[in-house]
Amino acid sequence: MDNQTQHEAMIMSLSSAASILLFAWQPFPGEYRIGILALMILGIYRLIQKKPGLNQPALTRLLQLLACSAIPAIASLGLSINKSSTLEGIGTILASGFVGIGMLTGLENAKTRLIQQRGIAIIFAALIVSACIYSAVSIGLHGSIEILTPYLSFLTSSRFGRLLTMLMPMALWRPIRERSIGGFGLLIGAGIATILSGQRNNIFSYLIGACLLLSQLPRKLAIRLFAAVVAVILCAYPFSTELKTRTQQIVSAIQISDAPVAQEESHQARMTETTLLNRFNLFSNDRGFIYDAAIKMVRSNPITGTGAFTFKDAYPKFADQKDKQRFSAPPGPHNIYLGMLAQTGIVGLTGLLLTIYLLVRWHLSCKSSEFKRKEANPYSASLIVMLFPLITQNDFYSSFFSATFLYMSCGLLTAYYLPSPENDHQNAD
């Protein structure tokens, strides 16, 4: 092995290590930032050393994805209510190009891709085991899932559940396809750990991911395993205090909407007090306040929105006083599509839909080769979970979400350019 080959192998290994660190360091101080910084430095170094041209296919695809986000953000700058926040966000999008190059470095080789998938699967398993042990101790002490110590609060956070559901399709795709007992065990364990997070949205995301994973199996086996997954969730559900509280809110909302009206006066009072927004608040833990403010932002400037990365600044200007008391300054409306529409208007929503179109087209382009399709499937499955329209916890401009989205996209867009094992064999001959 010559020096050039050794250098390339070392760069790929560093890229893989930094990508794994992006997810492994989530529970610790610095979270995703350490992995992002390492990938950015690696991307800049590779750009200087290799000088890849814009015609390089993988890099070209990466630039197309970034353009779908950067152009709407730049267009929103003129009428942004906080130009400094929008400028900072535009800089972040441009800097993510270097991060993407760092990710591509370790994803353009089948062996390093497999190393990353196994590394992330190990992280995924460690998180599940930690969450299940934490849950068992908490239930043993309190009879339900409670926060035992602030140092382990990550295991009961919404972000923990989102991390699990985003990584689950990619981490378990190969084990489930190979019908690994360990893979099925981790799928069941992920359901219990998702209950621990106490978020109905995370349960929904988990079920979507489980359906995608089990779709690889024969229908009868897939149905049986999905029934087992649902049974586990139902068994663990009563031990989550937060989930039981939110279920009671839904029951209250149904009772209010179905309550009989004795007199016209009481009917008018109920119609005044129990509006569609109030009912939605009961179902969604007051998320309706945020959605209402986001819709007002869209109406104020439907073309370019209030400005990219400005939802936190715009919310106090568009929310009612009672809403501000419940949510002082949320970072986003907890829905990718509504958040993009509120902050970058129709231009931004068009860019997001174009992003999805490109990802779908690139995935379909892998169908010409079974090997490439298998390489693309895990990343595409995670992207489906992340971009599903009814998910109410994700915000596209969230740093953690955008970093995970970029990683899964790079995994998908490089799948088409991987040399197949048959080609490697022919070259060796």
Coordinates of C-alpha atoms in Angstrom, one line a residue, residues 36 57 86 101 114 118 178 207 351 385:
I36 CA -19.9 18.8 13.2
P57 CA -21.3 13.8 -9.2
T86 CA -31.1 35.2 9.0
I101 CA -17.9 17.0 2.1
L114 CA -20.6 -0.6 6.8
R118 CA -22.3 -0.9 12.7
E178 CA -30.9 -10.7 7.9
L207 CA -44.3 3.0 14.3
G351 CA -37.3 24.5 -2.0
V385 CA -39.4 9.0 9.2

